[in-house]
Coordinates of C-alpha atoms and ligand atoms in Angstrom, one line a residue:
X24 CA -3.8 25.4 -18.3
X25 CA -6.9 24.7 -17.7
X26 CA -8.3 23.4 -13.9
X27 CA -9.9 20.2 -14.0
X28 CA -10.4 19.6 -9.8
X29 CA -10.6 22.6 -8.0
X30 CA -10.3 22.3 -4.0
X31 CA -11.0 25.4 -2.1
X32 CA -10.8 25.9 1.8
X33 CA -11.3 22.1 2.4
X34 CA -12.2 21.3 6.4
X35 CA -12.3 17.6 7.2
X36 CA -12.3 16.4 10.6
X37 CA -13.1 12.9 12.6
X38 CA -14.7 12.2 15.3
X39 CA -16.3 15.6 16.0
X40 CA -17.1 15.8 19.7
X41 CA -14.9 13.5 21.1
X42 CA -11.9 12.6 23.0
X43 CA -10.2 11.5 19.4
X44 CA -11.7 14.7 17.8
X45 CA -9.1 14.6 14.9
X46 CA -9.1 18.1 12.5
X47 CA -7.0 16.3 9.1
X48 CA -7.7 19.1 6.1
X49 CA -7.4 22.3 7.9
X50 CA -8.3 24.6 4.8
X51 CA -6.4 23.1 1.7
X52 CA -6.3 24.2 -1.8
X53 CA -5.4 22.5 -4.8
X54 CA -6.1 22.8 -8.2
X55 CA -5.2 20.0 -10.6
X56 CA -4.8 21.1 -14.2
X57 CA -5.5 18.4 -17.2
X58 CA -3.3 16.5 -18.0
X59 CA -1.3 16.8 -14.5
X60 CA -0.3 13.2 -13.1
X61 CA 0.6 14.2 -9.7
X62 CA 2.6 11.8 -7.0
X63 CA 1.5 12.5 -3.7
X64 CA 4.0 11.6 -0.8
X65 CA 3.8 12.3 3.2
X66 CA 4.3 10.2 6.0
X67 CA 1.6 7.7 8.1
X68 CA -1.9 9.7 8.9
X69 CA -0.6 12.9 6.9
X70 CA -4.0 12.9 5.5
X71 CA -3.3 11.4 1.9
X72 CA -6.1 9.2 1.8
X73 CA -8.5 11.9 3.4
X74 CA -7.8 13.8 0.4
X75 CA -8.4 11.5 -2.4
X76 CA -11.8 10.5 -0.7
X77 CA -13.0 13.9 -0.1
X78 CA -12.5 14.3 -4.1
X79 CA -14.1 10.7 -4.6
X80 CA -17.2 12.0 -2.0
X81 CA -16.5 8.8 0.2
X82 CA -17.9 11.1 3.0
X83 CA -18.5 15.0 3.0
X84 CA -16.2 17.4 3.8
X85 CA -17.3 19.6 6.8
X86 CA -16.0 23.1 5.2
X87 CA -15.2 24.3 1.6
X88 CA -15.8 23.9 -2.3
X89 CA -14.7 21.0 -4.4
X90 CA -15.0 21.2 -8.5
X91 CA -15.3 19.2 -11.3
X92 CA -14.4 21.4 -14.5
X93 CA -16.3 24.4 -12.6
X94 CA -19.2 22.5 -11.6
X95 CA -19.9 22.3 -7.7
X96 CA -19.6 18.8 -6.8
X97 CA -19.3 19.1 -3.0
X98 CA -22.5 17.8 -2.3
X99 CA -22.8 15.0 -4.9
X100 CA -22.5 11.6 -3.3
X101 CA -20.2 8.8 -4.7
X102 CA -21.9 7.5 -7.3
X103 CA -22.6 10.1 -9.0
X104 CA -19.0 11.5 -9.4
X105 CA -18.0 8.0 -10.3
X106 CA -18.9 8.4 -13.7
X107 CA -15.9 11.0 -13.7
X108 CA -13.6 9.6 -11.2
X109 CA -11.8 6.5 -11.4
X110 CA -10.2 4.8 -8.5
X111 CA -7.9 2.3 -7.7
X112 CA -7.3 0.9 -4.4
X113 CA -4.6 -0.6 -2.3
X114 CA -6.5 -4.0 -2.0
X115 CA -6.9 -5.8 -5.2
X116 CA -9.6 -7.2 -4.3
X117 CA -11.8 -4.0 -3.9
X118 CA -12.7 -2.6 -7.7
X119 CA -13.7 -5.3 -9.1
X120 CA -16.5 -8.3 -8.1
X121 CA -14.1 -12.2 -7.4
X122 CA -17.4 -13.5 -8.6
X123 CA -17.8 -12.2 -11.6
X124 CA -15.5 -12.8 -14.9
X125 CA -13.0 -10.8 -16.1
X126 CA -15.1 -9.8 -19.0
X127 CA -18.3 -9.6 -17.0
X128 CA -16.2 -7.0 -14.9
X129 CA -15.3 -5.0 -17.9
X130 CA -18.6 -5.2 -18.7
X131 CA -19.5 -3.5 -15.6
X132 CA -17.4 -0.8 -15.9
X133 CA -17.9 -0.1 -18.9
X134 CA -21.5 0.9 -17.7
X135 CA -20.1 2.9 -15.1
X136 CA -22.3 6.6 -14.7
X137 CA -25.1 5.2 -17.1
X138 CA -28.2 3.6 -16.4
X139 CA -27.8 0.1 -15.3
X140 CA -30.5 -1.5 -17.8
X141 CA -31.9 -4.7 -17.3
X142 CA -30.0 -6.7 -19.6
X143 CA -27.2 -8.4 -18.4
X144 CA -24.0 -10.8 -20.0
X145 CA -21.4 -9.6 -22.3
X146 CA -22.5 -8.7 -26.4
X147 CA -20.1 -9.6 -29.0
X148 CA -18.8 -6.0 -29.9
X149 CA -17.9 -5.2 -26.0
X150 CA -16.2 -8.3 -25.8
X151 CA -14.0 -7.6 -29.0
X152 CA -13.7 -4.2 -27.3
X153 CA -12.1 -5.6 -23.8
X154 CA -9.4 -8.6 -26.0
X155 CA -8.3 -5.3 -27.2
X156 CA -8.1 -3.4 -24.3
X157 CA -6.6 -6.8 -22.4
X158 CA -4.1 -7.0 -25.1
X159 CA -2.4 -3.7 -24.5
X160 CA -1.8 -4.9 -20.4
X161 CA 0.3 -7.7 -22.3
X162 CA -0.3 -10.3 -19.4
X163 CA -2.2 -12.8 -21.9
X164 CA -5.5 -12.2 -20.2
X165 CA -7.2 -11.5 -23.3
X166 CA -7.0 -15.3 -23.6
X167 CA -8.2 -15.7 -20.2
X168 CA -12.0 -13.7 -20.4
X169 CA -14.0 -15.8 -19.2
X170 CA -12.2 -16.6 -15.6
X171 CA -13.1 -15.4 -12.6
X172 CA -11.3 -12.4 -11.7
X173 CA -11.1 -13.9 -8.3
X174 CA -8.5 -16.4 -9.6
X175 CA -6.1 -14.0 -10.4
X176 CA -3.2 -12.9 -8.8
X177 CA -2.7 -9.6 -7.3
X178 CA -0.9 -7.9 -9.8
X179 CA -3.2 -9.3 -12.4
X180 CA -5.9 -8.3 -10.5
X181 CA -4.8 -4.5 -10.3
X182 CA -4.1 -4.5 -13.8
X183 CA -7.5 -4.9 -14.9
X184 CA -9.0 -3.0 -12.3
X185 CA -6.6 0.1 -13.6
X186 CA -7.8 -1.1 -17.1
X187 CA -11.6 -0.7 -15.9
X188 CA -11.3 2.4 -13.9
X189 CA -9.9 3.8 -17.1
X190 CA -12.2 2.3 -19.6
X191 CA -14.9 5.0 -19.6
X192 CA -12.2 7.8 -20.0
X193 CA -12.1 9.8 -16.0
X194 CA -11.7 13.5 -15.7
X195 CA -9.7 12.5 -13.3
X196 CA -8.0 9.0 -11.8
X197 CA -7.5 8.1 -8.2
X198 CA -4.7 5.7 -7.4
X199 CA -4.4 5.1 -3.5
X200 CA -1.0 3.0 -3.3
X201 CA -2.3 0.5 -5.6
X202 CA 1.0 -1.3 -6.2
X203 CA 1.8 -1.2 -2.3
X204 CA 0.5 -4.6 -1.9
X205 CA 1.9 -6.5 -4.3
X206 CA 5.6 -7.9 -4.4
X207 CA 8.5 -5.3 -5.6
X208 CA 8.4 -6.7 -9.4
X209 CA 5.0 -6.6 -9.5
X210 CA 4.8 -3.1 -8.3
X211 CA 6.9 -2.2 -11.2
X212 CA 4.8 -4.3 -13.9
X213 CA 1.6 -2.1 -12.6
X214 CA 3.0 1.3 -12.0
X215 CA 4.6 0.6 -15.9
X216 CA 1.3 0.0 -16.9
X217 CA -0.3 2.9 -15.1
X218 CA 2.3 5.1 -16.5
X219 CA 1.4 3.9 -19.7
X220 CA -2.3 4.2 -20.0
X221 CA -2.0 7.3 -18.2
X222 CA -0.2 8.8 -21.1
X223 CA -1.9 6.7 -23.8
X224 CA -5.1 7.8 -23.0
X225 CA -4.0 11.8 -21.6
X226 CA -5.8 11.1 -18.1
X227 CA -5.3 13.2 -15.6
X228 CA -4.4 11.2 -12.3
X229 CA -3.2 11.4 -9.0
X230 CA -1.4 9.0 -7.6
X231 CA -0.6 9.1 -3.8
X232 CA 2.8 6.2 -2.8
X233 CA 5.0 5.6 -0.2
X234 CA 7.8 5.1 -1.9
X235 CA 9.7 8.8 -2.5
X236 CA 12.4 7.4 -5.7
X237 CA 8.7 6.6 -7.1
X238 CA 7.0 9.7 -6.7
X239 CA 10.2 11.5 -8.4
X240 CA 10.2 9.2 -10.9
X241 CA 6.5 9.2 -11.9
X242 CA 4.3 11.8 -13.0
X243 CA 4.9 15.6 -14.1
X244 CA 4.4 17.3 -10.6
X245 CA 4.7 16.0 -6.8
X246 CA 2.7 16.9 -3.9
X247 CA 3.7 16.5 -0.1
X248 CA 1.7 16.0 2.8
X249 CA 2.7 17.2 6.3
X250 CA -0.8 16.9 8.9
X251 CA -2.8 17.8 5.9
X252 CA -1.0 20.6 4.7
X253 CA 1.1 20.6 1.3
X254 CA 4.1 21.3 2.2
X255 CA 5.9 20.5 -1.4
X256 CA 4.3 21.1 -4.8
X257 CA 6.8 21.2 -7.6
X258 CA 6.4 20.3 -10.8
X259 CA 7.6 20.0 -14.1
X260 CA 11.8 20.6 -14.7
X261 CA 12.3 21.7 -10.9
X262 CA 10.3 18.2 -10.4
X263 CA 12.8 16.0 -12.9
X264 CA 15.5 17.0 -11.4
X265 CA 14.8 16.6 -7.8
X266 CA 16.7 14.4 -5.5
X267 CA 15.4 12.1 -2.3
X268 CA 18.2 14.4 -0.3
X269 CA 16.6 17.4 -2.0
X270 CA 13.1 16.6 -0.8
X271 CA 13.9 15.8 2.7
X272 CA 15.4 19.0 2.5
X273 CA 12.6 21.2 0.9
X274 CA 10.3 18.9 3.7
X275 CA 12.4 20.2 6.1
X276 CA 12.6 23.7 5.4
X277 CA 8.7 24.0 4.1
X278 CA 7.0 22.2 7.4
X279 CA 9.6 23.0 9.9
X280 CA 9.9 19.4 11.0
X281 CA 12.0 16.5 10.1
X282 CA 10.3 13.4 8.4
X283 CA 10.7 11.1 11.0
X284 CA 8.3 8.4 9.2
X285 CA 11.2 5.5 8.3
X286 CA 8.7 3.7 5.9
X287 CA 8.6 6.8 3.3
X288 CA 12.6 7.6 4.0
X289 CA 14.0 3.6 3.6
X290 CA 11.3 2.5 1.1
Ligands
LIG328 N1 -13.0 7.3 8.5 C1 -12.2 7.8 9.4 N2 -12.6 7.9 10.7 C2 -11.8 8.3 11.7 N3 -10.5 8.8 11.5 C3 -10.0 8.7 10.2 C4 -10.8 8.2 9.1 N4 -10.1 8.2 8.0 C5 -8.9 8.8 8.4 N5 -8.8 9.0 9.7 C6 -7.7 9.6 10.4 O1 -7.3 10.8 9.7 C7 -5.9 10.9 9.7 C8 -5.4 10.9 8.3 O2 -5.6 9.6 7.7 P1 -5.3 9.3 6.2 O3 -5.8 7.9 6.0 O4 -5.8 10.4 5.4 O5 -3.7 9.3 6.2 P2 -2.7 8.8 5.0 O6 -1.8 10.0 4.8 O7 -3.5 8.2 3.9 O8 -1.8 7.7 5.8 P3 -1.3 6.3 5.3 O9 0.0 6.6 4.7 O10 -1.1 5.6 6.6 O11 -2.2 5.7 4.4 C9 -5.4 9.7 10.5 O12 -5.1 10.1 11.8 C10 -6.5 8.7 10.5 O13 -6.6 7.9 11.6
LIG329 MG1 -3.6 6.3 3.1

């Protein structure tokens, strides 16, 4: 198998110096193989989000070595590992520009890591490019091109930004709970879709939810957070046949503590 994102010995820590001095990654590992779609789980502040931005280099990491198909990205800011790291956030309005059409978007990403020329506006072979692309989400927005993205709904919304963060092919994608803020149906359409493109186009992704029948039920290998340790990583058969009793159970065992977050355990 071979390692796509290579964390080694990561350190993260908040407020250095103060009263809410807060130490999150106290030396984690991971290594994510291609073609691995992992779920990540773990209760409020377990340091999920910490994670996927230290990959994302949304701030630097204060100890350790981070990756990219053996190439030392530690130090390289944002935008240059956006090129190979697609994200998707919670909000559906971060991703993508309310201003801008839903081609013009596309058209943005589709630029992503090159070198933004001067010329602007959407040419004839990108936009037969995105229909396509638009076409395979099966929401009739290939219809809809030229409307703002702004004036779409929420699951709409996340749908295209999943279809943009994916339209340069990532080494790796990031999805923060991006169905968490959309209504239960919605959810379903989107994580559907992700599941889909994931597998269509053999990303590698990581997908980090609060919802635990989700994280079994997505994805070929499940991670759990305990204050920024992983504290479950099975994948695979042991993974498919998992049950939410089983997982509380391995939580148990593995951290030494009981999940007491009601969120992640009734959701
Ligand atoms: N930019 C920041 N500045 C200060 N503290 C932060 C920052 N980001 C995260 N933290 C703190 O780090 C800890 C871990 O937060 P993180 O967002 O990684 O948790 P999480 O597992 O994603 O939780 P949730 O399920 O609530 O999203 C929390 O105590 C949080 O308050
Ligand atoms: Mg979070």
């Amino acid at each position: 198998m071979k390692p796509v994102l290579e964390m080694k010995q990561i350190h993260k820590s908040f407020e250095i110096g103060t009263v809410n001095e807060n130490h999150v990654l106290k030396g984690l590992d991971l290594t994510i193989y291609e073609g691995d779609f992992i779920t990540i789980i773990g209760g409020n502040g377990a340091g999920k989000s910490t994670l996927m931005n230290s990959i994302a280099g949304s701030f630097a990491v204060d100890e350790g070595e981070i990756l990219l198909e053996g190439k030392n990205i530690t130090k390289l800011p944002t935008v240059k590992r956006a090129k190979d790291i697609g994200r998707v956030f919670q909000d559906p309005r971060m991703g993508t520009a309310s201003r801008l059409t839903i081609e013009e978007n596309l058209a943005v990403a589709l630029k992503r890591g090159k070198k933004r020329g001067l010329t602007s506006g959407v040419k004839d072979d990108q936009r037969k490019i995105f229909k396509e692309s638009l076409k395979r989400l099966g929401l009739g927005l290939e219809d809809r091109m030229k409307m703002e993205i702004g004036l779409l709904s929420g699951g709409q919304r996340q749908a295209v930004t999943l279809l943009m963060a994916s339209l340069v092919t990532p080494k790796l994608l990031l999805l923060d709970e991006h169905t968490a803020a959309l209504d239960p149906k919605t959810s379903q359409m989107v994580l559907d879709l992700t599941e889909k493109i994931v597998q269509e186009e053999n990303l590698t992704a990581m997908m980090i939810t609060h919802n635990m029948e989700q994280a079994i039920q997505y994805g070929n290998r499940l991670i759990m957070l305990s204050e920024g340790n992983i504290v479950v990583d099975i994948s695979g058969e042991e993974k498919e046949q998992l049950t939410i009793p089983e997982l509380l159970e391995l939580f148990h065992k593995n951290s030494g503590t009981m999940l007491n977050d009601d969120a992640l355990i009734l959701s």
